[in-house]
Amino acid sequence: MIEFWFVLIAFLWTGYFVLEGFDFGVGLLAPLIARDPNEQRQSLQTIGPVWDGNEVWVITAVGAMFAAFPAWYAGLFSAFYLPVTLILVGLIVRGVGLEWRGKVNNPLWCDLGIVVGSALPAFLWGSIFADLVFDSPVAALLGGAFTLSVFTLHGAVFLALRTTGAVRDRARVAALVASGVAVPVAAVALTRFGTPPALAALAALAGAAALIWRRREGWAFAATAGAIVLATLAVFVELRGAPLPGLTLAEAASGPYTLKMMTWIGLLTLPFVLVYQGWTYWVFRRRVTPVAA
């Protein structure tokens, strides 16, 4: 049961980083790519139907940690109290910006909130997990730079995949530029692990850059998503032995009865959540065209 719940939590964090990763990237890039309010709306509409659903993944991941590994949950969120608080502030500010943007006369402050609220979590999640693995300020900064650059690339590819016209063209250029930053940063960050998943993640990012150049946005998005999956796998492989310094999984886990009951609940509810979210992406799968004035 302990191993099952560790794998499930790793899966939930992976899903969060893949899905929210492109949300963060779009939030960061939309003001740079758009040349007028209509293009800004077009860019943000690519994540409009899904961003709040994507946030459910982190809520579920944190809830699963609290129930299955309470000592891990308590130690992690107390040790990183300040960055986690800043992440929450960023997510709130971004949510307010996305929801209120179409309801105010001057949306400039909303756009600023979206950018800041995307940049803070994108950087701080990488810092937290890198510090958790390597216990080093330098590693934390490098981890933050890695997630910020990779999520920016992921969002640029998503924009190129989901839009048409001038926004799509600029998103492709932004993806090429972002890949020029993300791949070198990833080369430094991921080689610290030296494990097969980390090296495979680096190869996936390099492949994404080549696919963007060839205008294969769909495959490029699959490559950036694969890189995030592999990088997250590399992190949780390192955490498997000791999720916190001096704390094993067995020591962090809840009792057998609690884990057994949670397993039945998870097996019954998780498939419905996955089907529902998959259906949402299927419904909103078409490219977003320019918004009429």
PDB file of C-alpha atoms in Angstrom:
ATOM      1  CA  MET A   1       0.000   0.000   0.000  1.00  0.00           C
ATOM      2  CA  ILE A   2       2.825   2.406   0.836  1.00  0.00           C
ATOM      3  CA  GLU A   3       4.466   1.975  -2.564  1.00  0.00           C
ATOM      4  CA  PHE A   4       1.105   2.281  -4.316  1.00  0.00           C
ATOM      5  CA  TRP A   5       0.367   5.618  -2.695  1.00  0.00           C
ATOM      6  CA  PHE A   6       3.846   6.955  -3.374  1.00  0.00           C
ATOM      7  CA  VAL A   7       3.418   6.079  -7.062  1.00  0.00           C
ATOM      8  CA  LEU A   8      -0.060   7.618  -7.101  1.00  0.00           C
ATOM      9  CA  ILE A   9       1.215  10.856  -5.558  1.00  0.00           C
ATOM     10  CA  ALA A  10       4.045  10.958  -8.092  1.00  0.00           C
ATOM     11  CA  PHE A  11       1.443  10.484 -10.846  1.00  0.00           C
ATOM     12  CA  LEU A  12      -0.682  13.353  -9.509  1.00  0.00           C
ATOM     13  CA  TRP A  13       2.281  15.739  -9.305  1.00  0.00           C
ATOM     14  CA  THR A  14       3.327  14.712 -12.806  1.00  0.00           C
ATOM     15  CA  GLY A  15      -0.136  15.411 -14.183  1.00  0.00           C
ATOM     16  CA  TYR A  16      -0.149  18.775 -12.451  1.00  0.00           C
ATOM     17  CA  PHE A  17       3.196  19.841 -13.888  1.00  0.00           C
ATOM     18  CA  VAL A  18       2.298  18.719 -17.419  1.00  0.00           C
ATOM     19  CA  LEU A  19      -1.115  20.421 -17.441  1.00  0.00           C
ATOM     20  CA  GLU A  20      -0.420  23.513 -15.353  1.00  0.00           C
ATOM     21  CA  GLY A  21       2.954  23.807 -17.052  1.00  0.00           C
ATOM     22  CA  PHE A  22       1.427  25.003 -20.293  1.00  0.00           C
ATOM     23  CA  ASP A  23      -1.022  27.196 -18.360  1.00  0.00           C
ATOM     24  CA  PHE A  24       1.929  28.954 -16.736  1.00  0.00           C
ATOM     25  CA  GLY A  25       3.695  29.263 -20.081  1.00  0.00           C
ATOM     26  CA  VAL A  26       0.673  30.764 -21.816  1.00  0.00           C
ATOM     27  CA  GLY A  27       0.150  33.214 -18.937  1.00  0.00           C
ATOM     28  CA  LEU A  28       3.752  34.357 -19.221  1.00  0.00           C
ATOM     29  CA  LEU A  29       3.821  34.652 -22.997  1.00  0.00           C
ATOM     30  CA  ALA A  30       0.362  35.990 -23.906  1.00  0.00           C
ATOM     31  CA  PRO A  31       1.236  39.694 -23.333  1.00  0.00           C
ATOM     32  CA  LEU A  32       4.461  39.285 -25.327  1.00  0.00           C
ATOM     33  CA  ILE A  33       2.899  37.482 -28.256  1.00  0.00           C
ATOM     34  CA  ALA A  34      -0.313  39.516 -28.538  1.00  0.00           C
ATOM     35  CA  ARG A  35      -0.247  42.828 -30.380  1.00  0.00           C
ATOM     36  CA  ASP A  36      -3.740  43.988 -29.476  1.00  0.00           C
ATOM     37  CA  PRO A  37      -6.543  43.123 -27.012  1.00  0.00           C
ATOM     38  CA  ASN A  38      -8.177  40.710 -29.445  1.00  0.00           C
ATOM     39  CA  GLU A  39      -4.989  38.668 -29.827  1.00  0.00           C
ATOM     40  CA  GLN A  40      -4.552  38.712 -26.062  1.00  0.00           C
ATOM     41  CA  ARG A  41      -8.039  37.251 -25.654  1.00  0.00           C
ATOM     42  CA  GLN A  42      -7.310  34.684 -28.346  1.00  0.00           C
ATOM     43  CA  SER A  43      -4.171  33.573 -26.515  1.00  0.00           C
ATOM     44  CA  LEU A  44      -5.830  33.309 -23.116  1.00  0.00           C
ATOM     45  CA  GLN A  45      -8.846  31.479 -24.529  1.00  0.00           C
ATOM     46  CA  THR A  46      -6.571  28.501 -25.217  1.00  0.00           C
ATOM     47  CA  ILE A  47      -6.418  27.858 -21.462  1.00  0.00           C
ATOM     48  CA  GLY A  48      -9.724  29.473 -20.460  1.00  0.00           C
ATOM     49  CA  PRO A  49     -11.798  26.253 -20.322  1.00  0.00           C
ATOM     50  CA  VAL A  50      -9.130  24.112 -18.617  1.00  0.00           C
ATOM     51  CA  TRP A  51      -6.856  26.104 -16.283  1.00  0.00           C
ATOM     52  CA  ASP A  52      -9.040  25.763 -13.184  1.00  0.00           C
ATOM     53  CA  GLY A  53      -9.493  22.037 -13.812  1.00  0.00           C
ATOM     54  CA  ASN A  54      -5.728  21.664 -14.112  1.00  0.00           C
ATOM     55  CA  GLU A  55      -5.300  23.174 -10.650  1.00  0.00           C
ATOM     56  CA  VAL A  56      -7.361  20.323  -9.199  1.00  0.00           C
ATOM     57  CA  TRP A  57      -4.341  18.062  -9.726  1.00  0.00           C
ATOM     58  CA  VAL A  58      -2.226  19.882  -7.141  1.00  0.00           C
ATOM     59  CA  ILE A  59      -5.118  19.946  -4.668  1.00  0.00           C
ATOM     60  CA  THR A  60      -5.510  16.191  -5.099  1.00  0.00           C
ATOM     61  CA  ALA A  61      -1.759  15.588  -4.850  1.00  0.00           C
ATOM     62  CA  VAL A  62      -1.444  17.593  -1.644  1.00  0.00           C
ATOM     63  CA  GLY A  63      -4.564  15.957  -0.200  1.00  0.00           C
ATOM     64  CA  ALA A  64      -3.180  12.501  -0.971  1.00  0.00           C
ATOM     65  CA  MET A  65       0.105  13.404   0.726  1.00  0.00           C
ATOM     66  CA  PHE A  66      -1.772  14.627   3.798  1.00  0.00           C
ATOM     67  CA  ALA A  67      -3.790  11.427   4.093  1.00  0.00           C
ATOM     68  CA  ALA A  68      -1.202   8.815   3.055  1.00  0.00           C
ATOM     69  CA  PHE A  69       2.036  10.370   4.324  1.00  0.00           C
ATOM     70  CA  PRO A  70       1.154  12.943   7.015  1.00  0.00           C
ATOM     71  CA  ALA A  71       4.736  13.252   8.283  1.00  0.00           C
ATOM     72  CA  TRP A  72       5.986  13.969   4.740  1.00  0.00           C
ATOM     73  CA  TYR A  73       3.213  16.503   4.219  1.00  0.00           C
ATOM     74  CA  ALA A  74       3.912  18.267   7.515  1.00  0.00           C
ATOM     75  CA  GLY A  75       7.671  18.352   7.031  1.00  0.00           C
ATOM     76  CA  LEU A  76       7.545  19.497   3.414  1.00  0.00           C
ATOM     77  CA  PHE A  77       5.085  22.337   3.830  1.00  0.00           C
ATOM     78  CA  SER A  78       6.566  23.580   7.071  1.00  0.00           C
ATOM     79  CA  ALA A  79      10.112  23.569   5.681  1.00  0.00           C
ATOM     80  CA  PHE A  80       9.000  25.467   2.567  1.00  0.00           C
ATOM     81  CA  TYR A  81       6.333  27.601   4.198  1.00  0.00           C
ATOM     82  CA  LEU A  82       7.363  30.892   2.517  1.00  0.00           C
ATOM     83  CA  PRO A  83       7.684  29.628  -1.087  1.00  0.00           C
ATOM     84  CA  VAL A  84       4.446  27.640  -0.764  1.00  0.00           C
ATOM     85  CA  THR A  85       2.693  30.765   0.506  1.00  0.00           C
ATOM     86  CA  LEU A  86       4.031  32.739  -2.465  1.00  0.00           C
ATOM     87  CA  ILE A  87       2.797  30.004  -4.797  1.00  0.00           C
ATOM     88  CA  LEU A  88      -0.686  30.233  -3.302  1.00  0.00           C
ATOM     89  CA  VAL A  89      -0.648  34.021  -3.651  1.00  0.00           C
ATOM     90  CA  GLY A  90       0.461  33.670  -7.278  1.00  0.00           C
ATOM     91  CA  LEU A  91      -2.274  31.167  -8.095  1.00  0.00           C
ATOM     92  CA  ILE A  92      -4.919  33.400  -6.505  1.00  0.00           C
ATOM     93  CA  VAL A  93      -3.693  36.507  -8.338  1.00  0.00           C
ATOM     94  CA  ARG A  94      -3.590  34.621 -11.637  1.00  0.00           C
ATOM     95  CA  GLY A  95      -7.088  33.249 -11.109  1.00  0.00           C
ATOM     96  CA  VAL A  96      -8.464  36.700 -10.346  1.00  0.00           C
ATOM     97  CA  GLY A  97      -6.752  38.112 -13.430  1.00  0.00           C
ATOM     98  CA  LEU A  98      -8.145  35.408 -15.709  1.00  0.00           C
ATOM     99  CA  GLU A  99     -11.681  35.681 -14.329  1.00  0.00           C
ATOM    100  CA  TRP A 100     -11.913  39.477 -14.136  1.00  0.00           C
ATOM    101  CA  ARG A 101     -10.073  40.354 -17.334  1.00  0.00           C
ATOM    102  CA  GLY A 102     -13.215  40.519 -19.450  1.00  0.00           C
ATOM    103  CA  LYS A 103     -15.197  42.365 -16.779  1.00  0.00           C
ATOM    104  CA  VAL A 104     -13.094  45.532 -16.285  1.00  0.00           C
ATOM    105  CA  ASN A 105     -12.502  48.559 -18.505  1.00  0.00           C
ATOM    106  CA  ASN A 106      -8.719  48.502 -18.158  1.00  0.00           C
ATOM    107  CA  PRO A 107      -7.440  44.889 -18.097  1.00  0.00           C
ATOM    108  CA  LEU A 108      -3.766  45.891 -17.785  1.00  0.00           C
ATOM    109  CA  TRP A 109      -3.611  45.037 -14.079  1.00  0.00           C
ATOM    110  CA  CYS A 110      -5.281  41.707 -14.821  1.00  0.00           C
ATOM    111  CA  ASP A 111      -2.635  40.898 -17.430  1.00  0.00           C
ATOM    112  CA  LEU A 112       0.081  41.836 -14.946  1.00  0.00           C
ATOM    113  CA  GLY A 113      -1.505  39.568 -12.356  1.00  0.00           C
ATOM    114  CA  ILE A 114      -1.621  36.708 -14.852  1.00  0.00           C
ATOM    115  CA  VAL A 115       2.084  37.113 -15.673  1.00  0.00           C
ATOM    116  CA  VAL A 116       3.201  37.367 -12.043  1.00  0.00           C
ATOM    117  CA  GLY A 117       0.813  34.626 -10.954  1.00  0.00           C
ATOM    118  CA  SER A 118       2.234  32.343 -13.641  1.00  0.00           C
ATOM    119  CA  ALA A 119       5.921  33.148 -13.070  1.00  0.00           C
ATOM    120  CA  LEU A 120       5.917  32.630  -9.290  1.00  0.00           C
ATOM    121  CA  PRO A 121       4.617  29.021  -9.237  1.00  0.00           C
ATOM    122  CA  ALA A 122       6.581  28.110 -12.371  1.00  0.00           C
ATOM    123  CA  PHE A 123       9.831  29.077 -10.670  1.00  0.00           C
ATOM    124  CA  LEU A 124       9.089  28.138  -7.064  1.00  0.00           C
ATOM    125  CA  TRP A 125       7.851  24.584  -7.641  1.00  0.00           C
ATOM    126  CA  GLY A 126      11.141  23.744  -9.319  1.00  0.00           C
ATOM    127  CA  SER A 127      13.072  25.392  -6.498  1.00  0.00           C
ATOM    128  CA  ILE A 128      11.186  23.438  -3.832  1.00  0.00           C
ATOM    129  CA  PHE A 129      11.660  20.012  -5.392  1.00  0.00           C
ATOM    130  CA  ALA A 130      15.300  20.645  -6.333  1.00  0.00           C
ATOM    131  CA  ASP A 131      16.058  21.757  -2.774  1.00  0.00           C
ATOM    132  CA  LEU A 132      14.185  18.738  -1.458  1.00  0.00           C
ATOM    133  CA  VAL A 133      16.401  16.398  -3.509  1.00  0.00           C
ATOM    134  CA  PHE A 134      19.783  18.126  -3.286  1.00  0.00           C
ATOM    135  CA  ASP A 135      19.430  20.333  -0.165  1.00  0.00           C
ATOM    136  CA  SER A 136      21.372  23.150  -1.809  1.00  0.00           C
ATOM    137  CA  PRO A 137      20.511  26.817  -2.521  1.00  0.00           C
ATOM    138  CA  VAL A 138      22.332  26.595  -5.847  1.00  0.00           C
ATOM    139  CA  ALA A 139      20.317  23.511  -6.799  1.00  0.00           C
ATOM    140  CA  ALA A 140      17.129  25.314  -5.777  1.00  0.00           C
ATOM    141  CA  LEU A 141      17.888  28.257  -8.063  1.00  0.00           C
ATOM    142  CA  LEU A 142      18.811  25.895 -10.878  1.00  0.00           C
ATOM    143  CA  GLY A 143      15.630  23.873 -10.347  1.00  0.00           C
ATOM    144  CA  GLY A 144      13.547  27.035 -10.476  1.00  0.00           C
ATOM    145  CA  ALA A 145      15.261  28.163 -13.669  1.00  0.00           C
ATOM    146  CA  PHE A 146      14.622  24.724 -15.161  1.00  0.00           C
ATOM    147  CA  THR A 147      10.882  24.645 -14.488  1.00  0.00           C
ATOM    148  CA  LEU A 148      10.408  28.292 -15.465  1.00  0.00           C
ATOM    149  CA  SER A 149      12.177  27.839 -18.816  1.00  0.00           C
ATOM    150  CA  VAL A 150      10.609  24.462 -19.606  1.00  0.00           C
ATOM    151  CA  PHE A 151       7.085  25.598 -18.717  1.00  0.00           C
ATOM    152  CA  THR A 152       7.586  28.685 -20.891  1.00  0.00           C
ATOM    153  CA  LEU A 153       8.609  26.446 -23.788  1.00  0.00           C
ATOM    154  CA  HIS A 154       5.708  24.088 -23.065  1.00  0.00           C
ATOM    155  CA  GLY A 155       3.257  27.015 -23.128  1.00  0.00           C
ATOM    156  CA  ALA A 156       4.697  28.456 -26.341  1.00  0.00           C
ATOM    157  CA  VAL A 157       4.300  25.120 -28.106  1.00  0.00           C
ATOM    158  CA  PHE A 158       0.762  24.815 -26.733  1.00  0.00           C
ATOM    159  CA  LEU A 159      -0.090  28.275 -28.093  1.00  0.00           C
ATOM    160  CA  ALA A 160       1.302  27.377 -31.512  1.00  0.00           C
ATOM    161  CA  LEU A 161      -0.724  24.149 -31.434  1.00  0.00           C
ATOM    162  CA  ARG A 162      -4.006  25.727 -30.347  1.00  0.00           C
ATOM    163  CA  THR A 163      -4.149  29.028 -32.267  1.00  0.00           C
ATOM    164  CA  THR A 164      -4.257  30.278 -35.835  1.00  0.00           C
ATOM    165  CA  GLY A 165      -2.999  33.327 -37.697  1.00  0.00           C
ATOM    166  CA  ALA A 166      -0.426  35.767 -36.396  1.00  0.00           C
ATOM    167  CA  VAL A 167      -0.591  34.468 -32.830  1.00  0.00           C
ATOM    168  CA  ARG A 168       0.366  30.995 -34.001  1.00  0.00           C
ATOM    169  CA  ASP A 169       3.311  32.353 -36.001  1.00  0.00           C
ATOM    170  CA  ARG A 170       4.616  34.403 -33.082  1.00  0.00           C
ATOM    171  CA  ALA A 171       4.096  31.509 -30.683  1.00  0.00           C
ATOM    172  CA  ARG A 172       6.288  29.340 -32.895  1.00  0.00           C
ATOM    173  CA  VAL A 173       9.026  31.983 -32.834  1.00  0.00           C
ATOM    174  CA  ALA A 174       8.646  32.251 -29.061  1.00  0.00           C
ATOM    175  CA  ALA A 175       8.977  28.468 -28.797  1.00  0.00           C
ATOM    176  CA  LEU A 176      12.212  28.523 -30.779  1.00  0.00           C
ATOM    177  CA  VAL A 177      13.603  31.250 -28.541  1.00  0.00           C
ATOM    178  CA  ALA A 178      12.411  29.475 -25.385  1.00  0.00           C
ATOM    179  CA  SER A 179      14.018  26.219 -26.513  1.00  0.00           C
ATOM    180  CA  GLY A 180      17.325  28.068 -26.849  1.00  0.00           C
ATOM    181  CA  VAL A 181      17.092  28.806 -23.121  1.00  0.00           C
ATOM    182  CA  ALA A 182      15.377  25.659 -21.840  1.00  0.00           C
ATOM    183  CA  VAL A 183      17.711  23.099 -23.409  1.00  0.00           C
ATOM    184  CA  PRO A 184      20.983  24.542 -21.983  1.00  0.00           C
ATOM    185  CA  VAL A 185      19.396  25.078 -18.559  1.00  0.00           C
ATOM    186  CA  ALA A 186      18.049  21.521 -18.640  1.00  0.00           C
ATOM    187  CA  ALA A 187      21.471  20.201 -19.638  1.00  0.00           C
ATOM    188  CA  VAL A 188      22.942  21.679 -16.442  1.00  0.00           C
ATOM    189  CA  ALA A 189      20.003  20.808 -14.174  1.00  0.00           C
ATOM    190  CA  LEU A 190      19.241  17.278 -15.325  1.00  0.00           C
ATOM    191  CA  THR A 191      22.825  16.038 -15.520  1.00  0.00           C
ATOM    192  CA  ARG A 192      23.006  16.540 -11.735  1.00  0.00           C
ATOM    193  CA  PHE A 193      20.728  13.515 -11.483  1.00  0.00           C
ATOM    194  CA  GLY A 194      22.654  11.415 -13.990  1.00  0.00           C
ATOM    195  CA  THR A 195      19.800   8.904 -14.147  1.00  0.00           C
ATOM    196  CA  PRO A 196      18.154   7.486 -17.290  1.00  0.00           C
ATOM    197  CA  PRO A 197      14.863   9.410 -16.805  1.00  0.00           C
ATOM    198  CA  ALA A 198      16.733  12.707 -16.426  1.00  0.00           C
ATOM    199  CA  LEU A 199      18.871  12.116 -19.514  1.00  0.00           C
ATOM    200  CA  ALA A 200      15.805  11.012 -21.473  1.00  0.00           C
ATOM    201  CA  ALA A 201      14.058  14.250 -20.441  1.00  0.00           C
ATOM    202  CA  LEU A 202      16.978  16.238 -21.847  1.00  0.00           C
ATOM    203  CA  ALA A 203      16.780  14.281 -25.110  1.00  0.00           C
ATOM    204  CA  ALA A 204      13.028  14.964 -25.295  1.00  0.00           C
ATOM    205  CA  LEU A 205      13.598  18.709 -24.935  1.00  0.00           C
ATOM    206  CA  ALA A 206      16.221  18.658 -27.668  1.00  0.00           C
ATOM    207  CA  GLY A 207      13.782  16.731 -29.860  1.00  0.00           C
ATOM    208  CA  ALA A 208      11.073  19.284 -29.142  1.00  0.00           C
ATOM    209  CA  ALA A 209      13.342  22.072 -30.416  1.00  0.00           C
ATOM    210  CA  ALA A 210      13.907  20.183 -33.670  1.00  0.00           C
ATOM    211  CA  LEU A 211      10.190  19.477 -34.072  1.00  0.00           C
ATOM    212  CA  ILE A 212       9.303  23.136 -33.538  1.00  0.00           C
ATOM    213  CA  TRP A 213      11.740  24.087 -36.278  1.00  0.00           C
ATOM    214  CA  ARG A 214       9.975  21.626 -38.607  1.00  0.00           C
ATOM    215  CA  ARG A 215       6.552  23.099 -37.670  1.00  0.00           C
ATOM    216  CA  ARG A 216       5.355  19.880 -36.067  1.00  0.00           C
ATOM    217  CA  GLU A 217       3.563  21.476 -33.141  1.00  0.00           C
ATOM    218  CA  GLY A 218       1.655  18.377 -32.091  1.00  0.00           C
ATOM    219  CA  TRP A 219       4.738  16.208 -31.802  1.00  0.00           C
ATOM    220  CA  ALA A 220       6.677  19.073 -30.213  1.00  0.00           C
ATOM    221  CA  PHE A 221       4.005  19.375 -27.521  1.00  0.00           C
ATOM    222  CA  ALA A 222       4.184  15.634 -26.909  1.00  0.00           C
ATOM    223  CA  ALA A 223       7.963  15.990 -26.558  1.00  0.00           C
ATOM    224  CA  THR A 224       7.794  18.838 -24.028  1.00  0.00           C
ATOM    225  CA  ALA A 225       5.106  16.975 -22.074  1.00  0.00           C
ATOM    226  CA  GLY A 226       7.291  13.861 -22.148  1.00  0.00           C
ATOM    227  CA  ALA A 227      10.263  15.855 -20.892  1.00  0.00           C
ATOM    228  CA  ILE A 228       8.227  17.110 -17.920  1.00  0.00           C
ATOM    229  CA  VAL A 229       7.016  13.578 -17.162  1.00  0.00           C
ATOM    230  CA  LEU A 230      10.556  12.198 -17.253  1.00  0.00           C
ATOM    231  CA  ALA A 231      12.024  15.031 -15.185  1.00  0.00           C
ATOM    232  CA  THR A 232       9.326  14.556 -12.526  1.00  0.00           C
ATOM    233  CA  LEU A 233      10.013  10.827 -12.573  1.00  0.00           C
ATOM    234  CA  ALA A 234      13.701  11.541 -11.952  1.00  0.00           C
ATOM    235  CA  VAL A 235      12.766  13.632  -8.899  1.00  0.00           C
ATOM    236  CA  PHE A 236      10.467  11.027  -7.369  1.00  0.00           C
ATOM    237  CA  VAL A 237      12.971   8.224  -7.988  1.00  0.00           C
ATOM    238  CA  GLU A 238      15.361  10.204  -5.813  1.00  0.00           C
ATOM    239  CA  LEU A 239      12.683  10.822  -3.176  1.00  0.00           C
ATOM    240  CA  ARG A 240      11.601   7.185  -2.954  1.00  0.00           C
ATOM    241  CA  GLY A 241      14.265   6.241  -0.426  1.00  0.00           C
ATOM    242  CA  ALA A 242      13.756   9.279   1.805  1.00  0.00           C
ATOM    243  CA  PRO A 243      11.040  11.843   0.941  1.00  0.00           C
ATOM    244  CA  LEU A 244      12.582  14.088   3.615  1.00  0.00           C
ATOM    245  CA  PRO A 245      16.100  13.908   5.091  1.00  0.00           C
ATOM    246  CA  GLY A 246      16.136  11.196   7.739  1.00  0.00           C
ATOM    247  CA  LEU A 247      12.556  10.100   7.032  1.00  0.00           C
ATOM    248  CA  THR A 248      11.688   6.901   5.175  1.00  0.00           C
ATOM    249  CA  LEU A 249       8.411   6.239   3.386  1.00  0.00           C
ATOM    250  CA  ALA A 250       7.393   3.703   6.024  1.00  0.00           C
ATOM    251  CA  GLU A 251       8.004   6.225   8.805  1.00  0.00           C
ATOM    252  CA  ALA A 252       6.054   8.921   6.958  1.00  0.00           C
ATOM    253  CA  ALA A 253       3.064   6.723   6.093  1.00  0.00           C
ATOM    254  CA  SER A 254      -0.346   6.468   7.735  1.00  0.00           C
ATOM    255  CA  GLY A 255      -1.543   3.237   9.311  1.00  0.00           C
ATOM    256  CA  PRO A 256      -2.460   0.178   7.201  1.00  0.00           C
ATOM    257  CA  TYR A 257      -6.215   0.582   7.745  1.00  0.00           C
ATOM    258  CA  THR A 258      -6.162   4.226   6.609  1.00  0.00           C
ATOM    259  CA  LEU A 259      -4.162   3.336   3.490  1.00  0.00           C
ATOM    260  CA  LYS A 260      -6.506   0.434   2.707  1.00  0.00           C
ATOM    261  CA  MET A 261      -9.634   2.593   2.921  1.00  0.00           C
ATOM    262  CA  MET A 262      -8.013   5.361   0.869  1.00  0.00           C
ATOM    263  CA  THR A 263      -7.016   2.852  -1.795  1.00  0.00           C
ATOM    264  CA  TRP A 264     -10.611   1.756  -2.327  1.00  0.00           C
ATOM    265  CA  ILE A 265     -11.796   5.359  -2.464  1.00  0.00           C
ATOM    266  CA  GLY A 266      -9.027   6.305  -4.911  1.00  0.00           C
ATOM    267  CA  LEU A 267      -9.683   3.334  -7.200  1.00  0.00           C
ATOM    268  CA  LEU A 268     -13.390   4.192  -7.350  1.00  0.00           C
ATOM    269  CA  THR A 269     -13.115   7.960  -7.901  1.00  0.00           C
ATOM    270  CA  LEU A 270      -9.920   8.538  -9.902  1.00  0.00           C
ATOM    271  CA  PRO A 271     -11.185   6.957 -13.164  1.00  0.00           C
ATOM    272  CA  PHE A 272     -14.201   9.284 -13.201  1.00  0.00           C
ATOM    273  CA  VAL A 273     -11.956  12.322 -12.723  1.00  0.00           C
ATOM    274  CA  LEU A 274      -9.662  11.240 -15.542  1.00  0.00           C
ATOM    275  CA  VAL A 275     -12.566  10.538 -17.909  1.00  0.00           C
ATOM    276  CA  TYR A 276     -14.187  13.880 -17.151  1.00  0.00           C
ATOM    277  CA  GLN A 277     -11.005  15.855 -17.717  1.00  0.00           C
ATOM    278  CA  GLY A 278     -10.241  13.916 -20.884  1.00  0.00           C
ATOM    279  CA  TRP A 279     -13.729  14.727 -22.155  1.00  0.00           C
ATOM    280  CA  THR A 280     -13.142  18.429 -21.412  1.00  0.00           C
ATOM    281  CA  TYR A 281      -9.983  18.479 -23.509  1.00  0.00           C
ATOM    282  CA  TRP A 282     -11.764  16.636 -26.306  1.00  0.00           C
ATOM    283  CA  VAL A 283     -14.611  19.172 -26.379  1.00  0.00           C
ATOM    284  CA  PHE A 284     -12.191  22.137 -26.536  1.00  0.00           C
ATOM    285  CA  ARG A 285      -9.680  20.493 -28.882  1.00  0.00           C
ATOM    286  CA  ARG A 286     -10.102  22.863 -31.851  1.00  0.00           C
ATOM    287  CA  ARG A 287      -7.726  25.725 -32.565  1.00  0.00           C
ATOM    288  CA  VAL A 288      -8.770  29.131 -31.245  1.00  0.00           C
ATOM    289  CA  THR A 289      -9.308  31.620 -34.061  1.00  0.00           C
ATOM    290  CA  PRO A 290      -8.809  35.401 -33.786  1.00  0.00           C
ATOM    291  CA  VAL A 291     -11.460  37.023 -31.627  1.00  0.00           C
ATOM    292  CA  ALA A 292     -13.678  39.528 -33.401  1.00  0.00           C
ATOM    293  CA  ALA A 293     -13.483  43.121 -32.148  1.00  0.00           C
TER     294      ALA A 293
END
